[in-house]
XYZ file of C-alpha atoms in Angstrom:
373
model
C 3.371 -6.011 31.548
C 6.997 -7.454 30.260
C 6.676 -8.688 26.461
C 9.164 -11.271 25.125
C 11.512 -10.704 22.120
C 9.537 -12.363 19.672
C 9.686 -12.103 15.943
C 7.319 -10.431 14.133
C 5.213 -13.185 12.731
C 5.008 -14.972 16.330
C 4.322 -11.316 17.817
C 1.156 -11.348 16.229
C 0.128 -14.935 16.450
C 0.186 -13.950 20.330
C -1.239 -10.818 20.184
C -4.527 -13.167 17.954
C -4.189 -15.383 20.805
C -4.029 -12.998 23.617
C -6.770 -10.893 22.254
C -9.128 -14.204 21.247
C -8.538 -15.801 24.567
C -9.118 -13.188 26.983
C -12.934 -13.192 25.106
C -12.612 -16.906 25.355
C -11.653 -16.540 29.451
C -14.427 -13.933 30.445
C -16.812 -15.266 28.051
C -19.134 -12.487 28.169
C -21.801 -11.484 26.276
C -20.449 -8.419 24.447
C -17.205 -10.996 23.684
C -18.923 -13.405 22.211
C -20.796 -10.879 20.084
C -18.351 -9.175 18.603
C -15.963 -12.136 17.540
C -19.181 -13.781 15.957
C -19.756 -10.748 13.797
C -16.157 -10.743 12.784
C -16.551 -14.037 12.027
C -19.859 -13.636 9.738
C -18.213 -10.970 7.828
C -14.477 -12.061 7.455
C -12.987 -9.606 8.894
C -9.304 -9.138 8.637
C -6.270 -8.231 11.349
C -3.863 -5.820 10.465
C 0.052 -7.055 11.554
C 1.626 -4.085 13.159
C 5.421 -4.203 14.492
C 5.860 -3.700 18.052
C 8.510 -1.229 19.772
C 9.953 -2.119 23.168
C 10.767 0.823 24.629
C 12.726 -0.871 27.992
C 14.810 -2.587 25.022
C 18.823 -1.490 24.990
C 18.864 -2.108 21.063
C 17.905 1.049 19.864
C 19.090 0.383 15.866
C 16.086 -2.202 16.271
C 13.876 -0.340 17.929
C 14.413 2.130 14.646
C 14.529 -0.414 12.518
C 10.724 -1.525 13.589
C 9.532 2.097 14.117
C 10.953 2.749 10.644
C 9.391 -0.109 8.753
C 5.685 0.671 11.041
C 5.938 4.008 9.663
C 6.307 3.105 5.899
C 4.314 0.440 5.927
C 1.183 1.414 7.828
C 1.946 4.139 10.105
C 0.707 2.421 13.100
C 2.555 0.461 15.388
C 2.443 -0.829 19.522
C 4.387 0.797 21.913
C 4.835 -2.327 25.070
C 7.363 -1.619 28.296
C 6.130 1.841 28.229
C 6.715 2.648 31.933
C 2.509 3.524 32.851
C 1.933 0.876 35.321
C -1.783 -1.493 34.266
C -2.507 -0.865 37.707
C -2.901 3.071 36.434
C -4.098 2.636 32.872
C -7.033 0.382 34.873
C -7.692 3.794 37.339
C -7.635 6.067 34.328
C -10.556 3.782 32.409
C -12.370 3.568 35.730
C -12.682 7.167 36.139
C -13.044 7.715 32.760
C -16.384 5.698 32.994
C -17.527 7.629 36.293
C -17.637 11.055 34.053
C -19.700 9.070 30.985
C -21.789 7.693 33.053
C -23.385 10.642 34.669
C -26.761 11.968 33.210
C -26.279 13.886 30.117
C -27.665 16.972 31.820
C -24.394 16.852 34.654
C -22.030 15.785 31.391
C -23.201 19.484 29.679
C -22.251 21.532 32.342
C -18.880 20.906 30.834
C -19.624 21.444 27.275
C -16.065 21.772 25.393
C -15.219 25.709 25.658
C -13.311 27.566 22.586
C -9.840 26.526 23.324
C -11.288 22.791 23.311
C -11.466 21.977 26.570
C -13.986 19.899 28.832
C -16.954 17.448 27.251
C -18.108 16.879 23.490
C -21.673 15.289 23.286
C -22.395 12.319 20.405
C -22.451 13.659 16.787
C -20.441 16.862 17.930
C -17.871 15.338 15.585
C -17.887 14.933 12.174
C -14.900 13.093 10.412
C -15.406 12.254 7.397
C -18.445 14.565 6.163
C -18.647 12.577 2.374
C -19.251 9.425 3.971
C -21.302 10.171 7.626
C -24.890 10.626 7.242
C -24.789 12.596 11.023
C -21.777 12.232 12.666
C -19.571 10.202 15.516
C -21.714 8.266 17.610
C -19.371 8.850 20.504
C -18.672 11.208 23.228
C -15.319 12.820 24.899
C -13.661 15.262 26.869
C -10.658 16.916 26.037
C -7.765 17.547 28.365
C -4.871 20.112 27.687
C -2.160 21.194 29.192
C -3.182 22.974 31.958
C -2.378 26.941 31.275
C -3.290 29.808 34.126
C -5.834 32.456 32.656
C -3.924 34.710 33.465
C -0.788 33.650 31.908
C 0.024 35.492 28.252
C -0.011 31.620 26.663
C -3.851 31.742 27.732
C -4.427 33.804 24.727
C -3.608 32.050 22.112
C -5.730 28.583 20.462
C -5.733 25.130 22.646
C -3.774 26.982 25.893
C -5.954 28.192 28.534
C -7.174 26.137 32.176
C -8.849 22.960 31.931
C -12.338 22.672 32.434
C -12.702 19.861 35.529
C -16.113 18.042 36.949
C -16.586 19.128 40.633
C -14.100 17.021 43.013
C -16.952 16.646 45.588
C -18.836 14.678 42.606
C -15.988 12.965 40.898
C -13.259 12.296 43.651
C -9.487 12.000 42.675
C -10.556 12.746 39.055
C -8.549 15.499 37.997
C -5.469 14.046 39.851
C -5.915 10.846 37.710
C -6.017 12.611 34.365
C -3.250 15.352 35.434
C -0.748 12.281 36.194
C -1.639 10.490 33.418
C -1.184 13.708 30.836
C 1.907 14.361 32.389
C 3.248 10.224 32.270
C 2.114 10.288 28.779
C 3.693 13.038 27.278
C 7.278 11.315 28.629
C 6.039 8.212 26.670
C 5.323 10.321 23.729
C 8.738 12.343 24.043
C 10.318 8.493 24.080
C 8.959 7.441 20.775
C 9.487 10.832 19.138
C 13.162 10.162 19.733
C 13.176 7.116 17.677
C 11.209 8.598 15.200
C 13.847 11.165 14.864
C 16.754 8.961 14.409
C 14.431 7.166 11.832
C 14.313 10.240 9.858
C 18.320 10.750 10.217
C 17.897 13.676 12.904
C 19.526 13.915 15.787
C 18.015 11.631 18.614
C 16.787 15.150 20.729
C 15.152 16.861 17.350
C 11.639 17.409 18.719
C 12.321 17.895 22.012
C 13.216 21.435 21.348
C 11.346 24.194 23.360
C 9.161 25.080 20.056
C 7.857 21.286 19.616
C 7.764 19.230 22.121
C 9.491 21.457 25.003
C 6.511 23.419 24.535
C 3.873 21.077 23.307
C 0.240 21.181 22.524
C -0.927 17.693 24.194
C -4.590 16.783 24.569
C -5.621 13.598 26.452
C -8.849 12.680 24.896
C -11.527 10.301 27.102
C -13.509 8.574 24.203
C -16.849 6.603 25.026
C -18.523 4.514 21.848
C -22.277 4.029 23.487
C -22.987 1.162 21.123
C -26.320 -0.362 20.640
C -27.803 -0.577 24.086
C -27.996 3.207 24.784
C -30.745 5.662 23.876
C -28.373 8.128 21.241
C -26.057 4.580 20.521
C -26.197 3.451 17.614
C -24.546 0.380 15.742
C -22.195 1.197 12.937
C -22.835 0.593 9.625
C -20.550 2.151 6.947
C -23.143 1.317 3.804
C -25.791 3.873 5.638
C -23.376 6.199 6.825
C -23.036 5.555 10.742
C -19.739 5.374 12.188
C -18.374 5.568 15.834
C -16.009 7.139 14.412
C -15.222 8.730 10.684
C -12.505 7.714 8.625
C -9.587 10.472 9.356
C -6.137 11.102 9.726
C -5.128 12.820 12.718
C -3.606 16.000 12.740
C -0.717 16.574 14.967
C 3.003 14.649 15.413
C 1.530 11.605 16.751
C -1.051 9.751 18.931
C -0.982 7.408 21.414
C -4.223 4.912 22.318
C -5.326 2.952 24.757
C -8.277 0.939 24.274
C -10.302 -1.851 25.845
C -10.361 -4.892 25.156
C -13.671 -4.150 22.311
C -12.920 -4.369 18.815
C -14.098 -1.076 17.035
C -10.441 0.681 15.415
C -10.072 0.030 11.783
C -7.033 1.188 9.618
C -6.976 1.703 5.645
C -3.406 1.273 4.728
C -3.593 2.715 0.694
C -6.433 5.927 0.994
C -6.313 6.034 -2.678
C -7.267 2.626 -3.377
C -10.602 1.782 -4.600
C -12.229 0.146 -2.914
C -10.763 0.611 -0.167
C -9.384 -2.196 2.051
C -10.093 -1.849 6.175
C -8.464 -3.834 8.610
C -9.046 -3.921 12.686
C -6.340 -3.456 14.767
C -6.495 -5.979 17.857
C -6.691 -4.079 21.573
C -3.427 -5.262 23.355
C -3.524 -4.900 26.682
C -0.622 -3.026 28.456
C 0.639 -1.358 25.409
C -0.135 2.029 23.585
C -1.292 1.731 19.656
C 0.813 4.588 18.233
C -0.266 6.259 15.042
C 1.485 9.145 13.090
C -0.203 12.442 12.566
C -0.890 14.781 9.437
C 2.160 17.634 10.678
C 4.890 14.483 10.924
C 3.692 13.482 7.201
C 4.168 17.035 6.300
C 7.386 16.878 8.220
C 8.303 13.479 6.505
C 7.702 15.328 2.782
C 5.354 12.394 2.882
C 7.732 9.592 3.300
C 6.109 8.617 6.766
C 2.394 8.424 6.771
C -0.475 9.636 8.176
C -3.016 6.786 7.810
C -6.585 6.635 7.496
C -8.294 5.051 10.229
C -12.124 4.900 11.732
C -13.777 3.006 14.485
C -16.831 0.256 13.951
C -19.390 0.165 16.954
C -20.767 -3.533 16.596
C -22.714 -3.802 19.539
C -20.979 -3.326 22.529
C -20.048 -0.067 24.443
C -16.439 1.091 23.644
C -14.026 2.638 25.757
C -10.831 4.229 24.394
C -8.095 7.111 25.729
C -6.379 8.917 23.060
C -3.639 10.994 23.660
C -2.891 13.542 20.584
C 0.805 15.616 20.455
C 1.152 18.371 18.705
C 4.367 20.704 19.166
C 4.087 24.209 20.304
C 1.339 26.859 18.862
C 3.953 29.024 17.148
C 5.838 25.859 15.570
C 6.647 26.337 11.956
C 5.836 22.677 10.429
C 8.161 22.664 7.083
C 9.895 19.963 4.970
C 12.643 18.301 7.460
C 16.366 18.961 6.085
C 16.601 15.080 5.793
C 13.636 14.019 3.407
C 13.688 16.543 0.752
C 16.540 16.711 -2.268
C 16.430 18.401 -5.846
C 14.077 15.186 -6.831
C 11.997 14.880 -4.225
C 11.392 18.916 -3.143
C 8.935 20.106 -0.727
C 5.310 18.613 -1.164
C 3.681 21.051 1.189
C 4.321 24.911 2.179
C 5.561 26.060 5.834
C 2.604 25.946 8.202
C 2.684 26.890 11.986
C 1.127 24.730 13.837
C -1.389 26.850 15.352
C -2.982 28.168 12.260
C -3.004 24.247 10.913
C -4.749 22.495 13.894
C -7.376 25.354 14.710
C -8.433 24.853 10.630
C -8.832 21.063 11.507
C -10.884 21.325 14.996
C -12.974 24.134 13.228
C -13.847 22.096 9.828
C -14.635 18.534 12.676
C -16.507 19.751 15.106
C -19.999 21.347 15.294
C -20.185 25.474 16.043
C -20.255 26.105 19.938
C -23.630 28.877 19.230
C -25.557 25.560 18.111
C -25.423 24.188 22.004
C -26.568 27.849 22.760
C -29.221 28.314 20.804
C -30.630 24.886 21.790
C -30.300 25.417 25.485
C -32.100 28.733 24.955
């Protein structure tokens, strides 16, 4: 999809438009649901800058990424390279694995190194608030890393766990093709996040970060309202498709259809706090930055709060979370620390952080165990 130059104010009058009319165009049910609930309960649009990344002026391309990343920490990545054709085969085949009976999906129950399928309410992000957990379900995809390679040893490296190619043709090729595609899309805007942060343009493309990376393409499916373990979201009881969180890693990209559902809290500390939906736009990643680059950033880039709403309507998303290499020591960057602003966090290697995150989110493995027993 090729996106104009347009100003930031007219970028998101058409991105309202574009979103709003494609409802209007297929009129469907679940369309005409969802706007009429935002309309009943005033819902507000957050306006995120957009980064071209086929665009030759790169001190505006920083510029935008810069501001995103103070402001709100989210931001759309358009011109990408990843063909709609593609993006439309990855969602299709993403739906082929969810809807198989649960039964088929639990044969490839997420392993130890977090790999393979995560069942609704194996998540829970944001324990204060959630009266059970995420009313969604997923399946993680890594890097792929031989068992027998040394790598295999250590947390998130190890082989990917894949559905049978005589149920679930083409499958793995899809997802392999788009991990790989994605990661160059993610290596693109972590070069203008560098020069935003005064590095050197090739900063995390060293062999210890991104060289080397820890990248997991996540398959996300909201069931909604219509499905037996669905159900609809409602943040004064406690049930959320997804818990408010911040992820953990460098960044992630997003793709999403074209329901409503992600919601972003700009100021975590306000009370109460203020939630605003980010409009799907089709053909173009929503980028958000991760816990390690806020760390990284000595907080001057953030790592936002954000959740997901279920109103209705099934939900389909793809996440794709970047982390830099296992042995990666995360510390202050040389750039955003000085005797009055000094370190706000110790050195942490990456490793060590992330497996504290996945292990305080989601649910013990033994439970699954004990249950199928």
């Amino acid at each position: 999809m090729e996106f104009q130059n347009l100003g930031l104010e007219m970028l998101f009058i058409w991105q309202a438009k574009t979103y709003f009319s494609q409802f209007k165009i297929r009129g469907s049910r679940k369309s005409e649901f969802v706007l009429r609930e935002m309309e009943n309960r005033g819902q507000s649009f957050s306006v995120l800058n957009c980064i071209d990344l086929s665009s030759p002026d790169i001190h505006k391309s920083v510029s935008l990424l810069k501001q995103a990343c103070l402001d709100s920490g989210f931001f759309y990545v358009i011109n990408h390279g990843i063909s709609q054709e593609f993006m439309d085969e990855v969602f299709a085949q993403s739906k082929r694995f969810f809807t198989l009976p649960l039964s088929e999906k639990m044969k490839h129950l997420r392993n130890e190194k977090h790999r393979g399928y995560t069942p609704v309410l194996d998540e829970v992000l944001d324990p204060e608030n959630q009266v059970n957990g995420d009313y969604k379900e997923g399946y993680y995809i890594g890097v792929e890393v031989p068992e027998h390679d040394p790598k295999s040893e250590k947390p998130f490296y190890g082989p990917n766990v894949w559905p049978a190619a005589d149920r679930l043709p083409e499958w793995r090729q899809t997802m392999e093709k788009f991990h790989q595609e994605a990661l160059e899309v993610a290596k693109a805007v972590a070069r203008i996040i560098a020069l935003a942060l005064d590095l050197e343009r090739d900063f995390f493309d060293k062999p210890e970060m991104l060289g080397d990376p820890i990248a997991t393409l996540r398959l996300l499916h909201y069931e909604g309202g219509n499905q037996i373990e669905g159900q609809i979201s409602d943040p004064l009881k406690g049930i959320y498709g997804a818990g408010a969180h911040s992820d953990y890693g460098l960044i992630t990209l997003l793709a999403t259809d074209d329901v409503l559902g992600l919601q972003i809290c700009k100021d975590k500390d306000a009370r109460p706090q203020t939630w605003e939906y980010v409009a799907p736009l089709k053909g173009a990643f929503i980028v958000n930055l991760g816990d390690m680059l806020e760390r990284w950033s000595n907080c001057i880039f953030k790592s936002t709060l954000h959740r997901v709403l279920v109103h209705g309507p099934e939900r389909y998303s793809i996440a794709y979370f970047v982390e830099p290499s296992h042995d990666c020591l995360v510390e202050c960057l040389p750039t955003c620390k000085s005797d009055k602003n000094p370190p706000k966090f110790p050195p942490v290697k990456c490793g060590t952080y992330l497996t504290q995150r996945y292990k305080d989110t989601h649910a013990d493995l033994n439970l699954y165990t004990k249950h199928q027993a």
